[in-house]
mmCIF file of C-alpha atoms in Angstrom:
data_model
loop_
_atom_site.group_PDB
_atom_site.id
_atom_site.type_symbol
_atom_site.label_atom_id
_atom_site.label_comp_id
_atom_site.label_asym_id
_atom_site.label_seq_id
_atom_site.Cartn_x
_atom_site.Cartn_y
_atom_site.Cartn_z
ATOM 1 C CA MET A 4 4.035 9.517 -16.981
ATOM 2 C CA VAL A 5 1.814 12.428 -15.984
ATOM 3 C CA TRP A 6 4.083 13.304 -13.051
ATOM 4 C CA SER A 7 7.351 12.078 -11.633
ATOM 5 C CA TRP A 8 7.428 9.383 -8.949
ATOM 6 C CA ARG A 9 11.123 10.051 -8.399
ATOM 7 C CA ARG A 10 10.540 12.823 -5.900
ATOM 8 C CA LYS A 11 12.705 12.250 -2.824
ATOM 9 C CA ALA A 12 10.822 10.800 0.133
ATOM 10 C CA LYS A 13 10.579 12.732 3.365
ATOM 11 C CA GLU A 14 12.733 10.415 5.404
ATOM 12 C CA THR A 15 11.456 11.711 8.731
ATOM 13 C CA GLN A 16 7.790 11.626 7.815
ATOM 14 C CA PHE A 17 5.983 8.517 9.006
ATOM 15 C CA LEU A 18 2.243 8.726 9.491
ATOM 16 C CA SER A 19 2.477 6.256 12.351
ATOM 17 C CA GLU A 20 3.968 9.088 14.374
ATOM 18 C CA ASP A 21 0.887 11.210 13.773
ATOM 19 C CA LYS A 22 -1.758 10.292 16.338
ATOM 20 C CA ASN A 23 -4.509 11.647 14.108
ATOM 21 C CA LYS A 24 -3.780 9.279 11.231
ATOM 22 C CA ASP A 25 -3.413 5.558 10.677
ATOM 23 C CA TYR A 26 -0.356 4.148 8.999
ATOM 24 C CA TYR A 27 -1.195 1.518 6.389
ATOM 25 C CA MET A 28 2.150 0.975 4.717
ATOM 26 C CA GLU A 29 3.080 -2.010 6.863
ATOM 27 C CA SER A 30 4.323 -5.101 5.042
ATOM 28 C CA LYS A 31 1.193 -7.067 5.986
ATOM 29 C CA ASN A 32 -0.893 -4.551 4.035
ATOM 30 C CA VAL A 33 1.469 -4.497 1.050
ATOM 31 C CA ALA A 34 1.131 -8.271 0.800
ATOM 32 C CA ASN A 35 -2.661 -8.154 1.027
ATOM 33 C CA LEU A 36 -3.779 -5.239 -1.126
ATOM 34 C CA ASN A 37 -6.369 -7.443 -2.834
ATOM 35 C CA LYS A 38 -7.988 -8.251 0.514
ATOM 36 C CA MET A 39 -8.195 -4.677 1.788
ATOM 37 C CA SER A 40 -11.477 -2.855 2.028
ATOM 38 C CA GLY A 41 -11.913 -0.094 -0.517
ATOM 39 C CA GLU A 42 -11.546 2.530 2.214
ATOM 40 C CA ASN A 43 -8.315 1.045 3.542
ATOM 41 C CA PHE A 44 -6.919 0.842 0.022
ATOM 42 C CA GLU A 45 -7.497 4.573 -0.364
ATOM 43 C CA ILE A 46 -5.753 5.232 2.951
ATOM 44 C CA PHE A 47 -2.840 3.039 1.886
ATOM 45 C CA LEU A 48 -2.376 5.000 -1.348
ATOM 46 C CA ARG A 49 -2.646 8.326 0.456
ATOM 47 C CA ASP A 50 0.076 7.229 2.876
ATOM 48 C CA LEU A 51 2.248 6.021 0.005
ATOM 49 C CA PHE A 52 2.059 9.402 -1.736
ATOM 50 C CA ILE A 53 2.759 11.326 1.458
ATOM 51 C CA TYR A 54 5.755 9.113 2.138
ATOM 52 C CA ALA A 55 6.979 9.918 -1.375
ATOM 53 C CA GLY A 56 6.939 13.602 -0.485
ATOM 54 C CA TYR A 57 3.626 14.754 -1.919
ATOM 55 C CA ASP A 58 0.653 16.383 -0.244
ATOM 56 C CA ALA A 59 -2.289 13.977 -0.458
ATOM 57 C CA GLU A 60 -5.719 14.033 1.110
ATOM 58 C CA LEU A 61 -8.789 11.828 1.001
ATOM 59 C CA THR A 62 -12.020 13.277 -0.289
ATOM 60 C CA GLN A 63 -15.358 12.965 1.495
ATOM 61 C CA LYS A 64 -17.157 9.647 1.122
ATOM 62 C CA PHE A 65 -20.237 11.076 -0.589
ATOM 63 C CA LYS A 66 -20.515 13.443 -3.547
ATOM 64 C CA ASP A 67 -16.807 13.046 -4.267
ATOM 65 C CA ASP A 68 -17.157 13.379 -8.076
ATOM 66 C CA GLY A 69 -15.508 9.979 -8.439
ATOM 67 C CA ILE A 70 -12.329 11.297 -6.790
ATOM 68 C CA ASP A 71 -10.874 9.404 -3.832
ATOM 69 C CA ILE A 72 -7.565 11.215 -3.355
ATOM 70 C CA ILE A 73 -6.354 14.661 -4.364
ATOM 71 C CA LEU A 74 -2.603 14.800 -4.826
ATOM 72 C CA THR A 75 -0.960 18.231 -4.712
ATOM 73 C CA TYR A 76 2.546 19.238 -5.699
ATOM 74 C CA GLY A 77 3.329 22.900 -6.148
ATOM 75 C CA LYS A 78 0.425 24.577 -7.885
ATOM 76 C CA GLU A 79 -0.727 21.401 -9.643
ATOM 77 C CA LYS A 80 -3.295 18.858 -8.483
ATOM 78 C CA VAL A 81 -4.042 15.301 -9.559
ATOM 79 C CA ALA A 82 -7.468 13.703 -9.069
ATOM 80 C CA ILE A 83 -7.022 10.015 -8.225
ATOM 81 C CA GLN A 84 -9.600 7.255 -8.152
ATOM 82 C CA ALA A 85 -8.752 3.996 -6.370
ATOM 83 C CA LYS A 86 -10.363 0.701 -7.416
ATOM 84 C CA ARG A 87 -9.594 -2.171 -5.077
ATOM 85 C CA TRP A 88 -10.899 -5.415 -6.572
ATOM 86 C CA ASP A 89 -9.554 -8.896 -5.961
ATOM 87 C CA PRO A 90 -8.485 -10.299 -9.376
ATOM 88 C CA PHE A 91 -8.629 -13.827 -7.940
ATOM 89 C CA LYS A 92 -12.285 -13.503 -6.944
ATOM 90 C CA THR A 93 -13.669 -11.239 -9.641
ATOM 91 C CA TYR A 94 -12.944 -10.638 -13.290
ATOM 92 C CA LYS A 95 -14.044 -7.014 -13.065
ATOM 93 C CA LEU A 96 -11.946 -4.584 -15.060
ATOM 94 C CA VAL A 97 -11.948 -0.802 -14.908
ATOM 95 C CA ASP A 98 -14.105 0.220 -17.860
ATOM 96 C CA LYS A 99 -14.689 3.372 -19.906
ATOM 97 C CA ASP A 100 -17.572 4.539 -17.709
ATOM 98 C CA ILE A 101 -15.241 4.792 -14.722
ATOM 99 C CA VAL A 102 -12.677 6.675 -16.795
ATOM 100 C CA ASN A 103 -15.285 9.088 -18.165
ATOM 101 C CA GLY A 104 -16.724 9.594 -14.688
ATOM 102 C CA LEU A 105 -13.371 10.627 -13.255
ATOM 103 C CA VAL A 106 -12.693 12.992 -16.160
ATOM 104 C CA SER A 107 -16.067 14.701 -15.645
ATOM 105 C CA GLY A 108 -15.657 14.894 -11.874
ATOM 106 C CA ALA A 109 -12.175 16.370 -12.117
ATOM 107 C CA ARG A 110 -13.348 19.017 -14.581
ATOM 108 C CA ARG A 111 -16.129 20.067 -12.222
ATOM 109 C CA ARG A 112 -13.468 20.721 -9.611
ATOM 110 C CA GLY A 113 -11.125 22.447 -12.019
ATOM 111 C CA ILE A 114 -8.499 19.673 -11.871
ATOM 112 C CA GLU A 115 -6.779 18.897 -15.167
ATOM 113 C CA LYS A 116 -4.637 15.858 -14.297
ATOM 114 C CA THR A 117 -6.235 12.529 -13.472
ATOM 115 C CA CYS A 118 -5.161 9.035 -12.517
ATOM 116 C CA ILE A 119 -6.834 5.697 -11.758
ATOM 117 C CA ILE A 120 -5.060 3.098 -9.638
ATOM 118 C CA THR A 121 -6.439 -0.421 -9.431
ATOM 119 C CA THR A 122 -5.422 -3.850 -8.195
ATOM 120 C CA THR A 123 -6.861 -5.367 -11.390
ATOM 121 C CA PHE A 124 -6.632 -4.139 -15.005
ATOM 122 C CA PHE A 125 -8.274 -1.854 -17.584
ATOM 123 C CA THR A 126 -10.428 -2.630 -20.606
ATOM 124 C CA ASP A 127 -9.180 -1.657 -24.062
ATOM 125 C CA ASN A 128 -11.845 1.058 -24.339
ATOM 126 C CA ALA A 129 -10.842 2.488 -20.966
ATOM 127 C CA GLN A 130 -7.198 2.620 -22.059
ATOM 128 C CA ALA A 131 -8.111 4.322 -25.337
ATOM 129 C CA ILE A 132 -10.130 7.058 -23.615
ATOM 130 C CA ALA A 133 -7.489 7.514 -20.933
ATOM 131 C CA LYS A 134 -4.831 8.002 -23.598
ATOM 132 C CA GLN A 135 -6.981 10.611 -25.302
ATOM 133 C CA GLU A 136 -7.566 12.409 -21.995
ATOM 134 C CA LYS A 137 -3.893 12.069 -20.971
ATOM 135 C CA MET A 138 -4.968 10.159 -17.865
ATOM 136 C CA GLU A 139 -2.449 8.053 -15.978
ATOM 137 C CA LEU A 140 -3.494 4.407 -15.536
ATOM 138 C CA ILE A 141 -1.799 2.198 -12.960
ATOM 139 C CA ASP A 142 -2.887 -1.447 -12.938
ATOM 140 C CA GLY A 143 -2.062 -4.113 -10.378
ATOM 141 C CA ARG A 144 1.345 -4.857 -11.833
ATOM 142 C CA ARG A 145 2.400 -1.220 -12.096
ATOM 143 C CA LEU A 146 1.140 -0.585 -8.578
ATOM 144 C CA TYR A 147 3.682 -2.988 -7.117
ATOM 145 C CA TYR A 148 6.343 -1.426 -9.334
ATOM 146 C CA LEU A 149 5.335 1.947 -7.875
ATOM 147 C CA ILE A 150 5.616 0.631 -4.312
ATOM 148 C CA ALA A 151 9.035 -0.792 -5.160
ATOM 149 C CA LYS A 152 10.220 2.641 -6.306
ATOM 150 C CA ILE A 153 8.809 4.602 -3.369
ATOM 151 C CA LYS A 154 9.296 2.209 -0.448
ATOM 152 C CA PRO A 155 11.098 -0.962 -1.590
ATOM 153 C CA GLU A 156 11.652 -2.195 1.968
ATOM 154 C CA SER A 157 7.895 -2.687 2.417
ATOM 155 C CA LEU A 158 7.750 -4.912 -0.650
ATOM 156 C CA ALA A 159 10.805 -6.878 0.465
ATOM 157 C CA GLU A 160 9.354 -7.413 3.931
ATOM 158 C CA ALA A 161 5.995 -8.451 2.479
ATOM 159 C CA TYR A 162 7.677 -11.088 0.322
ATOM 160 C CA PHE A 163 9.745 -12.261 3.281
ATOM 161 C CA GLU A 164 6.624 -12.752 5.384
ATOM 162 C CA THR A 165 4.890 -14.742 2.632
ATOM 163 C CA LEU A 166 7.618 -17.333 3.121
ATOM 164 C CA GLY A 167 6.202 -18.008 6.570
ATOM 165 C CA TYR A 168 8.601 -15.966 8.679
ATOM 166 C CA THR A 169 7.612 -13.160 11.003
ATOM 167 C CA LYS A 170 9.387 -10.259 12.688
ATOM 168 C CA CYS A 171 10.224 -10.210 16.367
ATOM 169 C CA PRO A 172 7.195 -8.608 18.089
ATOM 170 C CA ASP A 173 9.491 -6.570 20.363
ATOM 171 C CA CYS A 174 12.295 -5.097 18.241
ATOM 172 C CA ARG A 175 10.516 -5.545 14.860
ATOM 173 C CA SER A 176 13.835 -6.166 13.105
ATOM 174 C CA GLY A 177 15.009 -9.577 14.321
ATOM 175 C CA ILE A 178 13.466 -12.974 13.593
ATOM 176 C CA PRO A 179 12.076 -15.406 16.179
ATOM 177 C CA LYS A 180 14.640 -18.167 16.616
ATOM 178 C CA LYS A 181 14.501 -21.489 18.434
ATOM 179 C CA ARG A 182 16.935 -21.437 21.352
ATOM 180 C CA LYS A 183 17.787 -23.872 24.098
ATOM 181 C CA SER A 184 18.773 -23.406 27.712
ATOM 182 C CA LYS A 185 17.247 -25.928 30.103
ATOM 183 C CA SER A 186 14.516 -26.359 27.512
ATOM 184 C CA GLU A 187 13.703 -25.057 24.040
ATOM 185 C CA PHE A 188 12.096 -21.639 23.680
ATOM 186 C CA ILE A 189 11.701 -18.858 21.122
ATOM 187 C CA GLY A 190 14.168 -15.979 21.239
ATOM 188 C CA CYS A 191 15.190 -13.152 18.920
ATOM 189 C CA THR A 192 18.109 -13.202 16.480
ATOM 190 C CA ASN A 193 19.037 -9.768 17.850
ATOM 191 C CA PHE A 194 19.881 -11.262 21.255
ATOM 192 C CA PRO A 195 21.388 -9.913 23.515
ATOM 193 C CA LYS A 196 20.330 -6.489 22.217
ATOM 194 C CA CYS A 197 16.738 -7.758 22.185
ATOM 195 C CA GLY A 198 15.678 -9.948 25.084
ATOM 196 C CA TYR A 199 12.400 -11.232 23.601
ATOM 197 C CA THR A 200 11.496 -14.774 24.660
ATOM 198 C CA MET A 201 8.381 -16.933 24.486
ATOM 199 C CA ASN A 202 7.428 -20.530 25.081
ATOM 200 C CA ILE A 203 7.213 -22.413 21.758
ATOM 201 C CA SER A 204 3.657 -23.618 22.340
ATOM 202 C CA ASP A 205 2.524 -20.109 23.367
ATOM 203 C CA TYR A 206 4.212 -18.644 20.300
ATOM 204 C CA GLU A 207 2.422 -21.043 17.964
ATOM 205 C CA LEU A 208 -0.872 -20.403 19.725
ATOM 206 C CA GLN A 209 -0.532 -16.645 19.316
ATOM 207 C CA TYR A 210 1.093 -16.391 15.885
ATOM 208 C CA GLY A 211 0.298 -19.740 14.313
ATOM 209 C CA LYS A 212 2.881 -22.227 13.211
ATOM 210 C CA LYS A 213 5.156 -19.681 11.588
ATOM 211 C CA GLN A 214 8.633 -20.743 10.648
ATOM 212 C CA PHE A 215 11.545 -19.813 12.854
ATOM 213 C CA LEU A 216 15.255 -20.437 12.524
#
């Protein structure tokens, strides 16, 4: 790979604690990368890199030379382009023109290392040029592998939620569970530490008919 993804994460650094930034690494976003807007996909990747311990910043929306994110570590920089396409709705692949465009844009900015990250895949011509230019290519499959290496808990939670379960809206670690006193209601599996309760019909109205224990 062009650079190492094994850099230790900054355990105390969560963008959600920064009021000037949005935090997109929630499990609901990990499970729905294909449905994100292009802008939100860029933010998600920026947050992922920062969580991994790198300095990452978004470029301006216009005249960006085909660069969406600039990743910095030490004295080196990596120009990254993000392509968020839904492979279930479009058969678009990242082609050689996109690869060539990023190479040219990075050179204009004096950046040697480049990378394209997509939720779909790359054409054979794009892969051939990228290999020649020593560009890192991360397709949809490798992207989830990358997430699993950097923040595996997000991927695990995303899979868990696809099964129909949801986290307790109060403590965010327990699971809504059907309980019974005088009548049935929804409580948290972390009870008594978490005292969350809700009427079953109100719960289903607000969250849909999610499964609960």
